[in-house]
mmCIF file of C-alpha atoms in Angstrom:
data_model
loop_
_atom_site.group_PDB
_atom_site.id
_atom_site.type_symbol
_atom_site.label_atom_id
_atom_site.label_comp_id
_atom_site.label_asym_id
_atom_site.label_seq_id
_atom_site.Cartn_x
_atom_site.Cartn_y
_atom_site.Cartn_z
ATOM 1 C CA LEU F 14 -0.009 0.012 -0.026
ATOM 2 C CA PRO F 15 1.233 3.509 -0.617
ATOM 3 C CA LYS F 16 2.288 5.572 2.438
ATOM 4 C CA ILE F 17 -0.404 8.004 3.452
ATOM 5 C CA LEU F 18 1.960 10.284 5.375
ATOM 6 C CA GLU F 19 5.657 10.797 4.403
ATOM 7 C CA LYS F 20 8.372 11.703 6.867
ATOM 8 C CA GLY F 21 11.144 14.270 6.203
ATOM 9 C CA GLY F 22 9.084 17.052 4.742
ATOM 10 C CA GLN F 23 7.509 15.253 1.817
ATOM 11 C CA ILE F 24 3.881 16.167 1.167
ATOM 12 C CA SER F 25 1.800 13.056 1.390
ATOM 13 C CA LEU F 26 -0.376 11.800 -1.442
ATOM 14 C CA LEU F 27 -3.349 12.136 0.894
ATOM 15 C CA ALA F 28 -2.410 15.882 1.441
ATOM 16 C CA GLU F 29 -1.971 16.515 -2.243
ATOM 17 C CA ARG F 30 -5.211 14.863 -3.151
ATOM 18 C CA LEU F 31 -7.129 16.708 -0.505
ATOM 19 C CA LYS F 32 -6.088 19.991 -1.858
ATOM 20 C CA GLN F 33 -6.525 19.001 -5.485
ATOM 21 C CA ALA F 34 -10.094 17.649 -4.878
ATOM 22 C CA ARG F 35 -11.047 20.808 -2.732
ATOM 23 C CA GLU F 36 -9.726 23.249 -5.377
ATOM 24 C CA ALA F 37 -11.624 21.229 -8.081
ATOM 25 C CA LYS F 38 -14.773 21.865 -6.133
ATOM 26 C CA GLY F 39 -13.958 25.449 -5.806
ATOM 27 C CA LEU F 40 -14.177 25.287 -1.947
ATOM 28 C CA SER F 41 -11.954 27.072 0.659
ATOM 29 C CA GLN F 42 -10.256 25.195 3.433
ATOM 30 C CA SER F 43 -12.557 27.007 5.915
ATOM 31 C CA GLU F 44 -15.697 25.916 4.073
ATOM 32 C CA CYS F 45 -14.510 22.239 3.902
ATOM 33 C CA ALA F 46 -13.701 22.359 7.616
ATOM 34 C CA ARG F 47 -17.114 23.859 8.416
ATOM 35 C CA ARG F 48 -18.984 21.323 6.194
ATOM 36 C CA THR F 49 -17.203 18.303 7.559
ATOM 37 C CA GLY F 50 -17.118 19.402 11.338
ATOM 38 C CA ALA F 51 -13.397 19.799 11.483
ATOM 39 C CA SER F 52 -11.711 22.828 12.852
ATOM 40 C CA GLN F 53 -10.144 25.132 10.397
ATOM 41 C CA ALA F 54 -6.687 24.456 11.774
ATOM 42 C CA ALA F 55 -7.221 20.700 11.558
ATOM 43 C CA TYR F 56 -8.243 20.822 7.956
ATOM 44 C CA CYS F 57 -5.327 22.950 7.157
ATOM 45 C CA TYR F 58 -3.036 20.410 8.873
ATOM 46 C CA TYR F 59 -4.561 17.652 6.775
ATOM 47 C CA GLU F 60 -3.676 19.401 3.613
ATOM 48 C CA GLN F 61 -0.181 20.110 4.800
ATOM 49 C CA GLY F 62 0.422 16.521 5.816
ATOM 50 C CA LEU F 63 0.904 17.396 9.459
ATOM 51 C CA ARG F 64 -2.083 15.518 10.729
ATOM 52 C CA THR F 65 -3.999 12.473 9.592
ATOM 53 C CA PRO F 66 -7.772 12.595 9.554
ATOM 54 C CA SER F 67 -9.754 9.864 11.320
ATOM 55 C CA SER F 68 -11.420 7.267 9.141
ATOM 56 C CA GLN F 69 -14.862 8.956 9.896
ATOM 57 C CA MET F 70 -13.357 12.293 8.834
ATOM 58 C CA LEU F 71 -11.976 10.855 5.666
ATOM 59 C CA ILE F 72 -15.327 9.467 4.716
ATOM 60 C CA ARG F 73 -16.886 12.895 5.359
ATOM 61 C CA ILE F 74 -14.346 14.649 3.249
ATOM 62 C CA ALA F 75 -14.550 12.142 0.378
ATOM 63 C CA ASP F 76 -18.395 12.600 0.433
ATOM 64 C CA LEU F 77 -18.128 16.366 0.380
ATOM 65 C CA LEU F 78 -15.635 16.492 -2.369
ATOM 66 C CA ASP F 79 -17.276 13.756 -4.454
ATOM 67 C CA VAL F 80 -14.211 11.510 -4.749
ATOM 68 C CA SER F 81 -13.706 7.937 -3.783
ATOM 69 C CA LEU F 82 -12.147 7.151 -0.382
ATOM 70 C CA ASP F 83 -9.632 4.714 -2.114
ATOM 71 C CA TRP F 84 -8.486 7.554 -4.487
ATOM 72 C CA LEU F 85 -8.147 9.975 -1.589
ATOM 73 C CA VAL F 86 -5.846 7.681 0.390
ATOM 74 C CA GLY F 87 -3.892 6.418 -2.704
ATOM 75 C CA ARG F 88 -5.295 3.009 -3.077
ATOM 76 C CA SER F 89 -6.770 3.773 -6.483
ATOM 77 C CA ASP F 90 -6.075 6.100 -9.418
ATOM 78 C CA LYS F 91 -9.797 6.323 -10.105
ATOM 79 C CA GLU F 92 -10.919 9.614 -8.618
ATOM 80 C CA LYS F 93 -14.696 8.617 -8.537
ATOM 81 C CA THR F 94 -16.310 5.250 -7.923
ATOM 82 C CA GLU F 95 -18.246 3.667 -10.639
ATOM 83 C CA ASP F 96 -22.025 3.671 -10.049
#
């Protein structure tokens, strides 16, 4: 499995995809935080790779951003699930 968080200053794949998906939806970090129930600081830390969201928070974020959970955490290259 791919590493979700990288040590040594590398931005994690999770952090990169969080930012990519949020920007694609045209949402601010503060809006994502508000709509998922995270603090603004926590959400910012998620995108910086400084903090790892809980599994419940990852599900909320994936639902909000309309991406698959597997894509978000690097288990798939398919951004959206097939219906």
